[in-house]
PDB file of C-alpha atoms in Angstrom:
ATOM      1  CA  MET A   1      35.093 -10.148  27.132  1.00  0.00           C
ATOM      2  CA  THR A   2      37.554  -7.542  25.985  1.00  0.00           C
ATOM      3  CA  GLY A   3      39.163  -7.090  22.645  1.00  0.00           C
ATOM      4  CA  PRO A   4      40.952  -4.672  20.341  1.00  0.00           C
ATOM      5  CA  GLY A   5      38.252  -1.985  20.651  1.00  0.00           C
ATOM      6  CA  GLY A   6      39.852  -0.273  23.640  1.00  0.00           C
ATOM      7  CA  GLY A   7      38.904  -3.012  26.064  1.00  0.00           C
ATOM      8  CA  ARG A   8      35.299  -3.064  24.876  1.00  0.00           C
ATOM      9  CA  SER A   9      33.561  -6.240  23.846  1.00  0.00           C
ATOM     10  CA  LEU A  10      32.364  -6.852  20.315  1.00  0.00           C
ATOM     11  CA  ALA A  11      28.783  -6.379  21.517  1.00  0.00           C
ATOM     12  CA  ASP A  12      29.688  -2.987  23.021  1.00  0.00           C
ATOM     13  CA  ARG A  13      31.355  -1.866  19.796  1.00  0.00           C
ATOM     14  CA  GLN A  14      28.384  -3.051  17.737  1.00  0.00           C
ATOM     15  CA  ALA A  15      25.989  -1.185  20.026  1.00  0.00           C
ATOM     16  CA  ALA A  16      28.090   1.970  19.624  1.00  0.00           C
ATOM     17  CA  LEU A  17      27.968   1.633  15.833  1.00  0.00           C
ATOM     18  CA  VAL A  18      24.193   1.124  15.839  1.00  0.00           C
ATOM     19  CA  ALA A  19      23.789   4.185  18.073  1.00  0.00           C
ATOM     20  CA  ALA A  20      25.872   6.213  15.605  1.00  0.00           C
ATOM     21  CA  LEU A  21      23.774   4.975  12.695  1.00  0.00           C
ATOM     22  CA  VAL A  22      20.306   5.518  14.142  1.00  0.00           C
ATOM     23  CA  ALA A  23      20.517   7.747  17.202  1.00  0.00           C
ATOM     24  CA  GLY A  24      23.073  10.420  16.352  1.00  0.00           C
ATOM     25  CA  ALA A  25      25.750   9.104  18.719  1.00  0.00           C
ATOM     26  CA  PRO A  26      29.412   9.786  17.931  1.00  0.00           C
ATOM     27  CA  ILE A  27      31.026   7.518  15.347  1.00  0.00           C
ATOM     28  CA  PRO A  28      33.148   4.907  17.129  1.00  0.00           C
ATOM     29  CA  ASP A  29      36.890   4.791  16.547  1.00  0.00           C
ATOM     30  CA  GLY A  30      37.970   2.692  13.608  1.00  0.00           C
ATOM     31  CA  PHE A  31      34.984   3.475  11.351  1.00  0.00           C
ATOM     32  CA  ASP A  32      35.122   5.695   8.286  1.00  0.00           C
ATOM     33  CA  PRO A  33      32.869   8.702   9.049  1.00  0.00           C
ATOM     34  CA  ARG A  34      31.981   9.075   5.361  1.00  0.00           C
ATOM     35  CA  LEU A  35      30.784   5.477   5.103  1.00  0.00           C
ATOM     36  CA  VAL A  36      28.891   5.652   8.394  1.00  0.00           C
ATOM     37  CA  GLY A  37      27.218   8.857   7.176  1.00  0.00           C
ATOM     38  CA  THR A  38      26.241   7.171   3.916  1.00  0.00           C
ATOM     39  CA  ALA A  39      24.752   4.216   5.783  1.00  0.00           C
ATOM     40  CA  ARG A  40      22.919   6.551   8.187  1.00  0.00           C
ATOM     41  CA  ARG A  41      21.333   8.464   5.300  1.00  0.00           C
ATOM     42  CA  ALA A  42      20.322   5.200   3.611  1.00  0.00           C
ATOM     43  CA  LEU A  43      18.660   4.026   6.823  1.00  0.00           C
ATOM     44  CA  LEU A  44      16.775   7.328   7.087  1.00  0.00           C
ATOM     45  CA  ARG A  45      15.535   6.920   3.489  1.00  0.00           C
ATOM     46  CA  LYS A  46      14.395   3.397   4.322  1.00  0.00           C
ATOM     47  CA  ARG A  47      12.599   4.637   7.445  1.00  0.00           C
ATOM     48  CA  SER A  48      10.915   7.396   5.425  1.00  0.00           C
ATOM     49  CA  GLY A  49       9.520   4.768   3.054  1.00  0.00           C
ATOM     50  CA  GLU A  50       8.261   2.633   5.924  1.00  0.00           C
ATOM     51  CA  VAL A  51       6.596   5.634   7.569  1.00  0.00           C
ATOM     52  CA  ALA A  52       5.064   6.626   4.215  1.00  0.00           C
ATOM     53  CA  ARG A  53       3.387   3.207   4.008  1.00  0.00           C
ATOM     54  CA  HIS A  54       1.718   3.837   7.379  1.00  0.00           C
ATOM     55  CA  TRP A  55       1.057   7.535   6.731  1.00  0.00           C
ATOM     56  CA  PRO A  56       0.447   7.843   2.970  1.00  0.00           C
ATOM     57  CA  VAL A  57      -1.385  11.166   3.067  1.00  0.00           C
ATOM     58  CA  LEU A  58       1.238  12.763   5.290  1.00  0.00           C
ATOM     59  CA  ALA A  59       4.015  11.622   2.948  1.00  0.00           C
ATOM     60  CA  ALA A  60       2.090  12.655  -0.168  1.00  0.00           C
ATOM     61  CA  SER A  61       1.500  16.128   1.273  1.00  0.00           C
ATOM     62  CA  PHE A  62       5.252  16.756   0.934  1.00  0.00           C
ATOM     63  CA  GLY A  63       5.603  15.211  -2.521  1.00  0.00           C
ATOM     64  CA  ALA A  64       9.201  14.689  -3.613  1.00  0.00           C
ATOM     65  CA  ARG A  65      10.407  16.541  -0.493  1.00  0.00           C
ATOM     66  CA  TRP A  66       9.093  13.764   1.803  1.00  0.00           C
ATOM     67  CA  PRO A  67      12.399  11.861   2.221  1.00  0.00           C
ATOM     68  CA  ALA A  68      14.240  15.096   3.064  1.00  0.00           C
ATOM     69  CA  VAL A  69      11.524  16.273   5.465  1.00  0.00           C
ATOM     70  CA  PHE A  70      11.528  12.935   7.232  1.00  0.00           C
ATOM     71  CA  ALA A  71      15.338  12.751   7.309  1.00  0.00           C
ATOM     72  CA  GLU A  72      15.593  16.196   8.881  1.00  0.00           C
ATOM     73  CA  TRP A  73      13.093  15.185  11.576  1.00  0.00           C
ATOM     74  CA  GLY A  74      14.349  11.628  12.066  1.00  0.00           C
ATOM     75  CA  ASP A  75      18.093  12.275  12.108  1.00  0.00           C
ATOM     76  CA  GLY A  76      19.300  11.548  15.613  1.00  0.00           C
ATOM     77  CA  ARG A  77      15.999  10.036  16.720  1.00  0.00           C
ATOM     78  CA  PRO A  78      15.961   6.282  17.226  1.00  0.00           C
ATOM     79  CA  THR A  79      12.951   4.670  15.599  1.00  0.00           C
ATOM     80  CA  GLN A  80       9.907   3.925  17.693  1.00  0.00           C
ATOM     81  CA  GLY A  81       8.362   1.940  14.856  1.00  0.00           C
ATOM     82  CA  SER A  82       6.982   3.262  11.587  1.00  0.00           C
ATOM     83  CA  PHE A  83       3.521   4.125  12.875  1.00  0.00           C
ATOM     84  CA  GLN A  84       4.826   5.870  16.009  1.00  0.00           C
ATOM     85  CA  ASP A  85       7.502   7.729  14.035  1.00  0.00           C
ATOM     86  CA  GLY A  86       4.832   9.032  11.665  1.00  0.00           C
ATOM     87  CA  LEU A  87       2.572   9.988  14.556  1.00  0.00           C
ATOM     88  CA  ALA A  88       5.362  11.897  16.297  1.00  0.00           C
ATOM     89  CA  LEU A  89       6.358  13.662  13.075  1.00  0.00           C
ATOM     90  CA  ALA A  90       2.759  14.553  12.217  1.00  0.00           C
ATOM     91  CA  ARG A  91       2.205  15.952  15.713  1.00  0.00           C
ATOM     92  CA  SER A  92       5.336  18.096  15.376  1.00  0.00           C
ATOM     93  CA  LEU A  93       4.156  19.769  12.165  1.00  0.00           C
ATOM     94  CA  ALA A  94       1.522  22.401  11.471  1.00  0.00           C
ATOM     95  CA  LEU A  95      -0.511  20.214   9.117  1.00  0.00           C
ATOM     96  CA  THR A  96      -3.366  21.363   6.925  1.00  0.00           C
ATOM     97  CA  GLY A  97      -5.851  19.700   4.612  1.00  0.00           C
ATOM     98  CA  ALA A  98      -5.865  15.952   4.125  1.00  0.00           C
ATOM     99  CA  ALA A  99      -2.709  15.398   6.184  1.00  0.00           C
ATOM    100  CA  ALA A 100      -4.341  17.110   9.181  1.00  0.00           C
ATOM    101  CA  GLU A 101      -7.425  14.934   8.666  1.00  0.00           C
ATOM    102  CA  GLU A 102      -5.262  11.789   8.554  1.00  0.00           C
ATOM    103  CA  LEU A 103      -3.672  12.763  11.872  1.00  0.00           C
ATOM    104  CA  ALA A 104      -7.065  13.525  13.447  1.00  0.00           C
ATOM    105  CA  GLU A 105      -8.448  10.153  12.337  1.00  0.00           C
ATOM    106  CA  ARG A 106      -5.412   8.314  13.701  1.00  0.00           C
ATOM    107  CA  GLU A 107      -5.583  10.132  17.030  1.00  0.00           C
ATOM    108  CA  LYS A 108      -9.292   9.405  17.314  1.00  0.00           C
ATOM    109  CA  ALA A 109      -8.637   5.712  16.686  1.00  0.00           C
ATOM    110  CA  LEU A 110      -5.980   5.711  19.409  1.00  0.00           C
ATOM    111  CA  ARG A 111      -8.316   7.049  22.096  1.00  0.00           C
ATOM    112  CA  PRO A 112      -9.431   4.422  24.571  1.00  0.00           C
ATOM    113  CA  ARG A 113     -12.990   3.342  24.067  1.00  0.00           C
ATOM    114  CA  THR A 114     -15.115   3.430  27.160  1.00  0.00           C
ATOM    115  CA  ARG A 115     -18.332   1.548  27.649  1.00  0.00           C
ATOM    116  CA  LEU A 116     -20.247   4.831  27.460  1.00  0.00           C
ATOM    117  CA  SER A 117     -18.625   5.819  24.159  1.00  0.00           C
ATOM    118  CA  ARG A 118     -19.488   2.408  22.675  1.00  0.00           C
ATOM    119  CA  LEU A 119     -23.126   2.785  23.794  1.00  0.00           C
ATOM    120  CA  LEU A 120     -23.336   6.291  22.356  1.00  0.00           C
ATOM    121  CA  ARG A 121     -21.830   5.134  19.083  1.00  0.00           C
ATOM    122  CA  ARG A 122     -24.398   2.340  18.796  1.00  0.00           C
ATOM    123  CA  ALA A 123     -27.252   4.751  19.532  1.00  0.00           C
ATOM    124  CA  ARG A 124     -26.449   6.880  16.477  1.00  0.00           C
TER     125      ARG A 124
END
């Protein structure tokens, strides 16, 4: 179905707007760049809060700078889910202290458990 959006369907225009909001795609014709930018920043703040709930130590390690740190990293990256976003961000940083420990614990928990590792764990 075509319409006033240059022959593009409503679904195509909506997809283009979503891509501009969350993946750094160009702003589609007919949308106010200032308003799209405001919405994009609000979505990044929301994502930073969701990631902070999954990665509290990582977020706390940046204090009040956390939303800005996350926004700089997340701008132009579509979300992969709050946990995965936090994991990718944590892996991209040179973490120290408790934040590095949080990442190490999460990565350990993600490793596949083999029968041998379960037996060794029980033997301890």
